[in-house]
Short mmCIF file of C-alpha atoms in Angstrom, two decimals:
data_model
loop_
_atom_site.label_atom_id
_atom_site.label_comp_id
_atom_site.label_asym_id
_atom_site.label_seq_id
_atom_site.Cartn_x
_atom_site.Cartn_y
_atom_site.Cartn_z
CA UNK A 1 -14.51 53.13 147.87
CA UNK A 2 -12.69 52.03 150.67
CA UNK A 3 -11.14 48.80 148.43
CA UNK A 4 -10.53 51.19 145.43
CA UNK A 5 -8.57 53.71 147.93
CA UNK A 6 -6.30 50.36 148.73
CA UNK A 7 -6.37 48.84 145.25
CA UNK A 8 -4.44 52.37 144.17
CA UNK A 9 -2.57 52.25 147.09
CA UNK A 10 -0.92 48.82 146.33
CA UNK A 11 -0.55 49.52 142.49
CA UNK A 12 1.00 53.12 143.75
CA UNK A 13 2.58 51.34 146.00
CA UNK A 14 4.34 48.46 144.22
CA UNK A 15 5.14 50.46 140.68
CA UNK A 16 7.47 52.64 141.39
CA UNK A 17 9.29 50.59 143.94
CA UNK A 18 9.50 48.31 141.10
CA UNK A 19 11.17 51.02 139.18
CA UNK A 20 13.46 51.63 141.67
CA UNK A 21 14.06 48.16 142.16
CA UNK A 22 15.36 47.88 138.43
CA UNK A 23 17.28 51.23 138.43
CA UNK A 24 19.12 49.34 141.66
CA UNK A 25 20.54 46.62 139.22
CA UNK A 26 22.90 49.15 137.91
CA UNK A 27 23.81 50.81 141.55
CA UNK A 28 25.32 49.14 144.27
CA UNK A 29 21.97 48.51 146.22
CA UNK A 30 20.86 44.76 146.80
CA UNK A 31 18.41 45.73 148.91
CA UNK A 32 14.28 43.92 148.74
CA UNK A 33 12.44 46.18 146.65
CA UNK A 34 9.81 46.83 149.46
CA UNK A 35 12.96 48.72 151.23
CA UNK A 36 12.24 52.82 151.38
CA UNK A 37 15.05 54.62 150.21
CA UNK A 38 14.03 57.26 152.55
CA UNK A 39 12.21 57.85 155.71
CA UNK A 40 10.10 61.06 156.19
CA UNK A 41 9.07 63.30 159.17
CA UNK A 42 6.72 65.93 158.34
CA UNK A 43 4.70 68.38 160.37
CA UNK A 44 1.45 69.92 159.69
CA UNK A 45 0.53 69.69 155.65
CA UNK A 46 -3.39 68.54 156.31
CA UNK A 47 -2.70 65.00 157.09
CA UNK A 48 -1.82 65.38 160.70
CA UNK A 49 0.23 67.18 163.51
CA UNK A 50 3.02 64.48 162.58
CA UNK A 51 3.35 62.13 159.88
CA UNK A 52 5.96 59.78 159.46
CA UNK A 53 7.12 56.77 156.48
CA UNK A 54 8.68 56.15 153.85
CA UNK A 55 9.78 57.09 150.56
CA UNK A 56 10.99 55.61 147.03
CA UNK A 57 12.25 57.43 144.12
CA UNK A 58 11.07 57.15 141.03
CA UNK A 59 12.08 58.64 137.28
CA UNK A 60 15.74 58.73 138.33
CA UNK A 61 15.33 60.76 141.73
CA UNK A 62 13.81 63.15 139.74
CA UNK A 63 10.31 62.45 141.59
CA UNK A 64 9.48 60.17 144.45
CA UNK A 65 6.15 58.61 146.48
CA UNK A 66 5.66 58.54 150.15
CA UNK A 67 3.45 56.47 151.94
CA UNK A 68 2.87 58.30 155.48
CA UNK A 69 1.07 57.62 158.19
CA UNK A 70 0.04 60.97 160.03
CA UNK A 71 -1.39 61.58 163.74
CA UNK A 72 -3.22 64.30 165.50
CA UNK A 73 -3.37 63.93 168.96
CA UNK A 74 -6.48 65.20 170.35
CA UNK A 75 -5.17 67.22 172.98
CA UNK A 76 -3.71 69.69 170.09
CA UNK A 77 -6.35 68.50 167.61
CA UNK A 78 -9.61 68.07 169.45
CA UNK A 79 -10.08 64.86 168.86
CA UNK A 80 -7.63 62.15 167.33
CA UNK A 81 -6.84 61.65 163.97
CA UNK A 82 -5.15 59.10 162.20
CA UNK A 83 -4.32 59.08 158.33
CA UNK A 84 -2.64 57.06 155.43
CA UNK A 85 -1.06 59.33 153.01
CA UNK A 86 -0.08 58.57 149.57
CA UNK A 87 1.78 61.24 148.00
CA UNK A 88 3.56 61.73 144.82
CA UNK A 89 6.43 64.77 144.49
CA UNK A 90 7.91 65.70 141.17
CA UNK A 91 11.02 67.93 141.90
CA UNK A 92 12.70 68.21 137.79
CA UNK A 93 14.99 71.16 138.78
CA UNK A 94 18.10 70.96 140.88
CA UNK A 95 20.55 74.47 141.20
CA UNK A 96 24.24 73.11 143.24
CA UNK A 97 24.56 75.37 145.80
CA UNK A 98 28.00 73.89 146.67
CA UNK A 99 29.84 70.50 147.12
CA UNK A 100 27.34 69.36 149.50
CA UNK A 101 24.33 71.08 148.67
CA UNK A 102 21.55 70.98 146.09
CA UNK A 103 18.53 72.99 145.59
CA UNK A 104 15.26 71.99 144.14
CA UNK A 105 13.99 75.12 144.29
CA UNK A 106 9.95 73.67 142.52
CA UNK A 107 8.45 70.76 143.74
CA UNK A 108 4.79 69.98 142.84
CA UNK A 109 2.79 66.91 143.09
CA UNK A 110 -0.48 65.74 144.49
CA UNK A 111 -1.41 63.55 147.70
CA UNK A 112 -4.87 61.21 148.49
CA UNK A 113 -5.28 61.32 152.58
CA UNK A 114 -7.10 57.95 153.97
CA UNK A 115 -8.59 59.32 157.61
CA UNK A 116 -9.21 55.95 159.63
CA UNK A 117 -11.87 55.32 161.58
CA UNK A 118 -15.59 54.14 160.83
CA UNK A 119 -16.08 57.84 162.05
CA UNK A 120 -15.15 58.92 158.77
CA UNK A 121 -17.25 56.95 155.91
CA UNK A 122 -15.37 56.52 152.22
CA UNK A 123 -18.69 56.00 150.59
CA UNK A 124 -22.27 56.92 151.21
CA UNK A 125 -23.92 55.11 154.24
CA UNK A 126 -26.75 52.89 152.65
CA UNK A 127 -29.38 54.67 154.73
CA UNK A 128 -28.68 58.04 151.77
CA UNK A 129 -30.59 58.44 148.98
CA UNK A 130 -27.87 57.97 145.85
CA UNK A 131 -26.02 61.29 145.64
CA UNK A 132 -27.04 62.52 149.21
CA UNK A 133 -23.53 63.93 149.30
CA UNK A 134 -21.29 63.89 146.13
CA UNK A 135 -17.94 63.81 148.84
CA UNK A 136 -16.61 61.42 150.82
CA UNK A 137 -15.57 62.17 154.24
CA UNK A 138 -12.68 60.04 155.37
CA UNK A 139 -10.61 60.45 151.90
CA UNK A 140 -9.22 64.00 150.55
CA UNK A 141 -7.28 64.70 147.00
CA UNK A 142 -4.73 67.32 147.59
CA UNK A 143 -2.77 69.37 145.39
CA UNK A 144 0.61 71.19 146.21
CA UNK A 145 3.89 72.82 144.97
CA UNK A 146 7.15 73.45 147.35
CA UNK A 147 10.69 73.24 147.11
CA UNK A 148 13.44 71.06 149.00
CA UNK A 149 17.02 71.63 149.67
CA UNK A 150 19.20 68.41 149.70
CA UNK A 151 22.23 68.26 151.96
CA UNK A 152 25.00 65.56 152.36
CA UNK A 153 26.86 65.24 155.71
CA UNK A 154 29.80 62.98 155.82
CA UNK A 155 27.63 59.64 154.40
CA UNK A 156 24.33 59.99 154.79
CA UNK A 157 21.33 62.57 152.80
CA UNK A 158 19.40 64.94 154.76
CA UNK A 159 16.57 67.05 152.52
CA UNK A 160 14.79 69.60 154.43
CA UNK A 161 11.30 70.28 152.15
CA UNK A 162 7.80 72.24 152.44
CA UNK A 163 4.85 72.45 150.52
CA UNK A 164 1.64 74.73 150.17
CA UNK A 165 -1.19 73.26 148.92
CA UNK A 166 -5.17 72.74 148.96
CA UNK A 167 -7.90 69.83 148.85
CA UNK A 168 -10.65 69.47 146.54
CA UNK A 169 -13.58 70.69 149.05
CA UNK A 170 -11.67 73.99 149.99
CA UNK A 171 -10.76 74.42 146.24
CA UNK A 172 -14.56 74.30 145.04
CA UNK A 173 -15.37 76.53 147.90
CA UNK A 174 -12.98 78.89 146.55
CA UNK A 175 -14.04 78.55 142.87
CA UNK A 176 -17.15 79.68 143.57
CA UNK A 177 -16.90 82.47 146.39
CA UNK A 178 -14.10 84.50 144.75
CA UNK A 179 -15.54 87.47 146.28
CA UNK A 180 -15.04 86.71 149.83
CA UNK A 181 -12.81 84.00 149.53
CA UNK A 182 -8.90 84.86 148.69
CA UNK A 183 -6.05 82.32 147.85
CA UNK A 184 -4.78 82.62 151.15
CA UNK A 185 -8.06 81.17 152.68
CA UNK A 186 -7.92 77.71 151.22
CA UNK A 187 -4.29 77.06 151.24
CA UNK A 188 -2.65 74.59 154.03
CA UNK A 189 1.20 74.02 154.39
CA UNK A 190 3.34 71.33 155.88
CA UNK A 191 7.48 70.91 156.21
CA UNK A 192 9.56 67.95 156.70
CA UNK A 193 12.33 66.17 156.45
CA UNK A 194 13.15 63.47 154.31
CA UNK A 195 16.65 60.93 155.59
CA UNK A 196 18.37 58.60 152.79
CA UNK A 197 19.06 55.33 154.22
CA UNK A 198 21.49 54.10 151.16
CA UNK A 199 22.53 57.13 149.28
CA UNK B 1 29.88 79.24 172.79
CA UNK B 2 28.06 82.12 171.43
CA UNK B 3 27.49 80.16 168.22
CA UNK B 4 26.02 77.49 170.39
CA UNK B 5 23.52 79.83 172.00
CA UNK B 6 23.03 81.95 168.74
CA UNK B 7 21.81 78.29 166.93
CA UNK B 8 19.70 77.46 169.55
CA UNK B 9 18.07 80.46 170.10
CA UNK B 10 17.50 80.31 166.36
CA UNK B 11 16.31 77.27 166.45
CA UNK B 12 13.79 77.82 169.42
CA UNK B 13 12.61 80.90 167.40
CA UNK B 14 11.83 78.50 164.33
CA UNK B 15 10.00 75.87 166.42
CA UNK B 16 7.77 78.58 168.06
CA UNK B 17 6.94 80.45 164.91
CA UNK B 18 5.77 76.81 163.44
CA UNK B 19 3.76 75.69 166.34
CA UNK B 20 2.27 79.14 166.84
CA UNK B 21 2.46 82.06 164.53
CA UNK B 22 1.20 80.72 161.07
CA UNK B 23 -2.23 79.67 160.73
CA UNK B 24 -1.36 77.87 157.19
CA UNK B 25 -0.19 74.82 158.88
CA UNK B 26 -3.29 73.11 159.26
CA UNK B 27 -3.01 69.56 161.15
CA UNK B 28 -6.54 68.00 159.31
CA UNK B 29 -9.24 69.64 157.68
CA UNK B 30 -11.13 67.80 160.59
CA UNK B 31 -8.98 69.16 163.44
CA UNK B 32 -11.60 71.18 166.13
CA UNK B 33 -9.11 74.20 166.62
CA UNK B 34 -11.35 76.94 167.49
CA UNK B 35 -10.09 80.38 168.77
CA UNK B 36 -11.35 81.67 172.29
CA UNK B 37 -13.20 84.49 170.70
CA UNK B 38 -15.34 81.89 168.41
CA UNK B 39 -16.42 79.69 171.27
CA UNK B 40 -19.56 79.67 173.43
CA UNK B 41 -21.05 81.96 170.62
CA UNK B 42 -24.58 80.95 171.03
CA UNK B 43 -24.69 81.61 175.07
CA UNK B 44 -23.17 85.14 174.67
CA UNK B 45 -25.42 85.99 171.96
CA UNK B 46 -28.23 84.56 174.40
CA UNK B 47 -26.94 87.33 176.94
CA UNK B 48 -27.08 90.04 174.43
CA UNK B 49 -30.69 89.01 172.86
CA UNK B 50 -32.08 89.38 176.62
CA UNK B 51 -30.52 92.62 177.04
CA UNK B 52 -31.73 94.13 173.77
CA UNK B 53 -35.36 92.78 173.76
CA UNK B 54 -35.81 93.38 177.45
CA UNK B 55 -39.29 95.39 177.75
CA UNK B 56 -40.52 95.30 174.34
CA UNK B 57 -44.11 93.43 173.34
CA UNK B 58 -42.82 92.99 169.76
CA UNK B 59 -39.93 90.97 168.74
CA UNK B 60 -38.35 91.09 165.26
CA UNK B 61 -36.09 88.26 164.47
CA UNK B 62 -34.54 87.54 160.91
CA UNK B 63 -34.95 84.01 159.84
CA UNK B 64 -32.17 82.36 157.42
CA UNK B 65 -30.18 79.47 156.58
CA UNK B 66 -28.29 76.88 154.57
CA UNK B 67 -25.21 79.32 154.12
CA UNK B 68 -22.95 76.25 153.18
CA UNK B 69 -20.67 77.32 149.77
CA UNK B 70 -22.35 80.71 149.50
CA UNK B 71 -19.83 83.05 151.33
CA UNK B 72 -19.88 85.60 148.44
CA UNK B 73 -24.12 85.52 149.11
CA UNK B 74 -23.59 85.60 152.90
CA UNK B 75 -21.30 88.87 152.73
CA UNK B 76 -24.23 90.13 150.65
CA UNK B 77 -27.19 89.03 153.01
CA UNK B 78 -25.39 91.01 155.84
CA UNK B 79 -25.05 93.99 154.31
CA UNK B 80 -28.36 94.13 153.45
CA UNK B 81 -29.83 92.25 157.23
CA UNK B 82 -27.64 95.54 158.80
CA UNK B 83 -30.08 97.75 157.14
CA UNK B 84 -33.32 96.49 158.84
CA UNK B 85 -33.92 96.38 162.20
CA UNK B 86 -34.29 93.26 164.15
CA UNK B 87 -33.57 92.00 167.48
CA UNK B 88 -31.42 88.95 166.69
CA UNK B 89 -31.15 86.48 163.63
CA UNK B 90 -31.20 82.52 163.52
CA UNK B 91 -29.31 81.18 161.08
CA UNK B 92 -31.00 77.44 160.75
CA UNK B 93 -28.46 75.00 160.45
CA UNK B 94 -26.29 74.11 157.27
CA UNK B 95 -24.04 76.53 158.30
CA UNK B 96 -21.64 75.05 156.90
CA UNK B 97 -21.47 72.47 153.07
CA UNK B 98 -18.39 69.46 154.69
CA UNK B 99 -18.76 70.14 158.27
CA UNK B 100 -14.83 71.23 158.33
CA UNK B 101 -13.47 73.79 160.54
CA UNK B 102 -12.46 76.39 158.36
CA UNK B 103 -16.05 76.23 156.68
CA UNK B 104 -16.88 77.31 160.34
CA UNK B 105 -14.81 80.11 160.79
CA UNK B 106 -15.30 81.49 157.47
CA UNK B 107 -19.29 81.68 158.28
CA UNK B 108 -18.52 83.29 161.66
CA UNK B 109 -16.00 85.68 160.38
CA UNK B 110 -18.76 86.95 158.03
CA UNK B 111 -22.06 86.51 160.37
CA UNK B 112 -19.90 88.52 163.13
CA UNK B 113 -20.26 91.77 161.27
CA UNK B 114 -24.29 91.62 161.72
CA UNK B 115 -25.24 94.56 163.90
CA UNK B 116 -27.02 92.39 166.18
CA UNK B 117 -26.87 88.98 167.73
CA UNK B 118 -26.68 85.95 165.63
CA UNK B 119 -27.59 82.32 167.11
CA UNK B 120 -26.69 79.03 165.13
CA UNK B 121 -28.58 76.01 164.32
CA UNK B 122 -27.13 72.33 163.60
CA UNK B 123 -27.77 71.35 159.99
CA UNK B 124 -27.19 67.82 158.67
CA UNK B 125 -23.94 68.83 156.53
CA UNK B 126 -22.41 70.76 159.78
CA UNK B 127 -22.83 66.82 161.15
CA UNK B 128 -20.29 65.67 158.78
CA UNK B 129 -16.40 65.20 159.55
CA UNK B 130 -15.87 66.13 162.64
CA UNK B 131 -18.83 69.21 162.41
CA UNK B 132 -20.72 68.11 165.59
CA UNK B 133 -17.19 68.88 167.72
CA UNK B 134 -16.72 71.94 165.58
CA UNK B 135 -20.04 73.11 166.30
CA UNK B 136 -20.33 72.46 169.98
CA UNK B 137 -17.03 74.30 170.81
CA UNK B 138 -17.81 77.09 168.85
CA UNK B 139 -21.88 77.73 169.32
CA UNK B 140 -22.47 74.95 172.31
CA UNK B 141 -25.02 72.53 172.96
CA UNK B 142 -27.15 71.01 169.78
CA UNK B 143 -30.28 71.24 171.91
CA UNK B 144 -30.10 74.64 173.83
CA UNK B 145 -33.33 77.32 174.62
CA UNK B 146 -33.80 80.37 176.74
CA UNK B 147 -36.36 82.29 178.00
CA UNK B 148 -36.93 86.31 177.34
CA UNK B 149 -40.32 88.58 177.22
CA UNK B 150 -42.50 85.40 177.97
CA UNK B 151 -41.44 83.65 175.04
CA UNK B 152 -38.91 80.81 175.04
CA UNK B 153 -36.92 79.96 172.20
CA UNK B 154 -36.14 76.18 171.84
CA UNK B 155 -33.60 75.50 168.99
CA UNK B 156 -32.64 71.27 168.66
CA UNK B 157 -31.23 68.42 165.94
CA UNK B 158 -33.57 67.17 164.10
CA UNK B 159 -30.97 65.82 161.45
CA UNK B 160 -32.13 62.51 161.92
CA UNK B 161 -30.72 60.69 158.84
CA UNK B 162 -27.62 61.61 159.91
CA UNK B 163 -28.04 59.24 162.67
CA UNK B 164 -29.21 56.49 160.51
CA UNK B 165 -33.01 57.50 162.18
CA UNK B 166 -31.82 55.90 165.32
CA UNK B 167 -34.60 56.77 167.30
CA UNK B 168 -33.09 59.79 169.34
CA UNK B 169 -32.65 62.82 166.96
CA UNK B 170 -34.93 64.76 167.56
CA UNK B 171 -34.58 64.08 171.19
CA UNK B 172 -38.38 64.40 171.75
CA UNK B 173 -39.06 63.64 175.70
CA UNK B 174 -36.10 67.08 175.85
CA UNK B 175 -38.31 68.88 173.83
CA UNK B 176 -41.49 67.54 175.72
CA UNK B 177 -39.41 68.88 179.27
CA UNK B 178 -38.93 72.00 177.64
CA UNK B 179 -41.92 72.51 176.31
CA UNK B 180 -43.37 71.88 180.11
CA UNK B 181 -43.89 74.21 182.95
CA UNK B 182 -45.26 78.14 183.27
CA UNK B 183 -42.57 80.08 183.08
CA UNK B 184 -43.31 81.46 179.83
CA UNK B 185 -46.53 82.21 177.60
CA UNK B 186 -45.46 81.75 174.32
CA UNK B 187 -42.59 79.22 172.72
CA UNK B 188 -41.14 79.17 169.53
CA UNK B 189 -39.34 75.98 168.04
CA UNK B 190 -36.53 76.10 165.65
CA UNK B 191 -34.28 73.08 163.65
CA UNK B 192 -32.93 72.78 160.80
CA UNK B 193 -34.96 69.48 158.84
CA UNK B 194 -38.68 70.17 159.19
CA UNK B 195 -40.81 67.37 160.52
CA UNK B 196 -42.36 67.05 157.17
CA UNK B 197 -39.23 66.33 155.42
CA UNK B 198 -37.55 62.68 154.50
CA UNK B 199 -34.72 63.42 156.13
CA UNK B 200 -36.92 63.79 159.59
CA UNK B 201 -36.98 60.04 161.01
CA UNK B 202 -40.46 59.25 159.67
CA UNK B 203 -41.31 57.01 162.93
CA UNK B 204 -41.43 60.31 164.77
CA UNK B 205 -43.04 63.06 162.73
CA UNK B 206 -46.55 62.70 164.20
CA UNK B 207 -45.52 62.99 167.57
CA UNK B 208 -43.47 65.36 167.38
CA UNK B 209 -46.21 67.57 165.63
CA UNK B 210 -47.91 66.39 168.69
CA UNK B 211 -45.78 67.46 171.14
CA UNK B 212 -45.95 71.22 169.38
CA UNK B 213 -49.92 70.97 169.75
CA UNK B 214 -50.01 69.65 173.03
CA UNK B 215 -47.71 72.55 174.32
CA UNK B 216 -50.34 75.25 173.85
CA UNK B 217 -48.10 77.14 173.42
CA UNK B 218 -46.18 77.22 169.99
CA UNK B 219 -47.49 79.34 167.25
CA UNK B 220 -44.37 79.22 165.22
CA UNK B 221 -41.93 76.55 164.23
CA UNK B 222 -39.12 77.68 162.25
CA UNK B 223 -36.80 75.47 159.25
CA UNK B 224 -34.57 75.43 156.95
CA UNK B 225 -32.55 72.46 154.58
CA UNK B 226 -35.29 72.67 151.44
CA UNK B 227 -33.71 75.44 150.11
CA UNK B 228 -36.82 76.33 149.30
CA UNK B 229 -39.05 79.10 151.37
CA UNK B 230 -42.75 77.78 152.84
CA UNK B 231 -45.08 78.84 155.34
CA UNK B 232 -47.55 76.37 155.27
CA UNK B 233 -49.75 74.65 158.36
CA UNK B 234 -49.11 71.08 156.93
CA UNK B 235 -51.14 68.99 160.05
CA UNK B 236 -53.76 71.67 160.15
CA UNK B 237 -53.58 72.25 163.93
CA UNK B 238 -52.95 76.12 164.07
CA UNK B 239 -49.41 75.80 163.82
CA UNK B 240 -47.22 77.44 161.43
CA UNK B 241 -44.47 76.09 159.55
CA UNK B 242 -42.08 78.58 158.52
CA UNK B 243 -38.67 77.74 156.52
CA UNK B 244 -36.48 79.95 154.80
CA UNK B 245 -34.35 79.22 151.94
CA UNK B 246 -31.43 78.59 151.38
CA UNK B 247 -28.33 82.19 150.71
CA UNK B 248 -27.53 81.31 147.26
CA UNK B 249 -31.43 82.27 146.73
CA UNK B 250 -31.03 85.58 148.11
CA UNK B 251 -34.04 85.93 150.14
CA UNK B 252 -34.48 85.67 154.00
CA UNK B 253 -37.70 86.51 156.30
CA UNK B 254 -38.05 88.90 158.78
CA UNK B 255 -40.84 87.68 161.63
CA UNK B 256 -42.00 89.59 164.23
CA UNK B 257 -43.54 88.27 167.17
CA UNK B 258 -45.93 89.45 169.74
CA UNK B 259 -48.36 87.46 172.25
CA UNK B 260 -49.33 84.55 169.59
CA UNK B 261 -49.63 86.74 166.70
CA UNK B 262 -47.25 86.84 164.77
CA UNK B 263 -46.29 88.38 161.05
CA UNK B 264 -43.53 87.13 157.97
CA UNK B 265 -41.90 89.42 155.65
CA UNK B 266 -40.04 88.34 152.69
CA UNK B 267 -36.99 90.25 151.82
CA UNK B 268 -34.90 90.01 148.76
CA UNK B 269 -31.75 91.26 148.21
#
């Protein structure tokens, strides 16, 4: 599990930087490929009290992936958390809200959380019986939608974003305890903000 | 200079209503965030057991369990536990199904409108994550007992696969100490994994059954995590082996207790 969570990872990672390496040809950029185009700060969201990395966009900016890395100190936490974050954002609406401002006011997309640590086991110990537990603890498939607001001061990109979204264990929970259970129980949120190195 | 303050001010406001106010910004699903009125729950109800059962020569406890993924089932178990009377309920172990913190709450937010005490149990899924932390801060010690009426109540981990059945869980020379001593008549001995089950390290069963016998003391040791009720004696030494099934059955036991007799009722709901 742990080598198919990185496998994806890399071939997540490398494709659409690969995309945006081509689209590049045709801009000014002569950046490496491996270059973000953005960095990203976000708080909260279920992968940590902060997470911070960076971003490429894909589909002609009309969708990127982010690669964080997210930390929960234990003081605010309880204990310490570290995670890996792959997460892809479709935003295909954008409303100008003036010369400097754009507004993508629906953003969905989905994100796979890696919690490190040999705490947190991606597949069944060997001392389980074969489907002891059908989940795995250290990696979580999220689902969200949002919205983002893009901003341009002087020469440089500023997007201020959030999302709302859930994981797969509180989303069974939900599925099947409809009666106690409301929408509102099961959903997590998260903001940040997302800086364009080479707009 | 009013602009100034009026954008920092609004900008202070922000930051505190993020770090504070809204509970949908969760940091982890494994993040042990527990609110001071959920902690410690198992030593207050303690407190309040003592107080209610304080005279009486029959005790009436409701036995249940394995509530993990069966909120809608919970809600209905207390609705129908608030019609009998009973001194205090164990719920034994599996409280929760991916040891995660809201799991937690949700439970306690339902198990809190019981009209009498409830006291929790560690289950092997509650072990999961970050569960143990969770648990601790919000119920206390795994391995925790107290004394009322003669009787002591000893409730411990005996989720021993979930420690790769490293020798420790159950914690047997604990329960040996506590079983130990005359400060009580009668004890009563309550986990989540029965002895008799796989997931009980299978290097320990016997003695453990042995310590129970040795005691003199135990007539009743109570279970859960079969989902499956039993009341059997399964090493034929006068001791009973109760466990209750799991929520999603709808069914829970009532036991009542007095000297070493003691009596199960089976209630569906």
């Amino acid at each position: 599990m742990i080598r198919f969570t990185f496998a994806l990872l890399v071939i997540l990672y490398t494709l659409p930087a690969t995309l945006t390496a081509q689209d590049s040809v045709s801009f000014k950029r002569h950046y490496k490929w491996y270059i973000p185009d953005s960095f990203v700060l976000q708080y909260a969201g279920s992968i940590g009290f902060l997470s911070a990395g960076g971003g490429y966009d894909i589909f002609h900016k009309k969708a990127s992936v982010d690669i964080l890395f997210g930390y929960l100190p234990g003081t605010i936490g309880g204990h310490d958390l570290q995670t890996l974050t792959l997460k892809f954002t479709a935003s295909p609406w954008k409303i100008r809200a003036g010369k400097a401002t754009t507004i993508y006011p629906f953003s969905t997309g989905t994100y796979f959380t890696y919690t490190m640590g040999g705490r947190y086991s991606s597949d069944l110990p060997s001392w389980y019986p074969d489907g002891y537990y059908w989940w795995s603890e250290a990696v979580r498939a999220n689902i969200f939608i949002g919205g983002k607001v893009r901003h341009k001061v002087r020469d440089s990109v500023w997007e201020g974003y959030y999302e709302i979204g859930t994981n797969e264990l509180k989303l069974v929970s939900y599925a099947q305890n409809t009666g106690y259970l409301t929408v509102w129980d099961i959903l997590h949120a998260g903001v940040g903000v997302r800086f364009y190195l080479n707009p | 200079m009013w602009r100034r303050f009026v954008r920092r001010k609004s900008i202070h406001t922000i930051i505190i209503f993020i770090l504070s106010g809204c509970s949908l910004f969760e940091y982890h699903p494994y993040e042990v965030i527990v609110p001071d009125d959920e902690q410690n729950l198992n030593a207050t109800s303690i407190q309040t057991i003592q107080a209610r059962v304080a005279g009486k020569d029959t005790m009436t406890l409701i036995l249940m369990g394995d509530t993990q993924r069966f909120y809608d089932d919970v809600e209905a178990f207390v609705s129908s536990a608030n019609q009998h009377t009973a001194d205090f309920v164990i719920l034994n172990g599996d409280i929760t199904d991916f040891g995660i913190n809201d799991e937690f709450h949700w439970i306690h937010s339902i198990m809190k409108k019981l009209n009498k005490p409830y006291l929790a149990v560690i289950g092997n899924h509650d072990l999961s994550g970050n569960g143990e932390l969770v648990f601790e801060k919000m119920y206390g010690p795994l391995n925790y007992s107290f004394i009322t009426n003669d009787f002591k109540f000893i409730f411990l981990n005996t989720n021993s696969r979930e420690y790769n059945f490293n020798g420790h869980v159950p914690d047997t020379t604990w329960l040996k100490n506590e079983l130990a001593g005359d400060s009580f008549k009668h004890a009563v001995v309550s986990s989540h994994v029965p002895p008799f089950d796989n997931d009980f390290d299978p290097a320990m069963e016997l003695a453990y059954a042995r310590i129970l016998k040795k005691s003199t003391k135990v007539a009743v040791s109570l279970h859960g995590h079969t989902h499956k009720y039993s009341n059997t004696q399964p090493y034929e030494d006068g001791i009973q082996y109760i466990v209750s099934t799991s929520m999603n059955e709808r069914m829970y036991l009532i036991l009542k207790l007095w000297g070493d007799k003691y009596n199960v009722e089976e209630i569906y709901y």
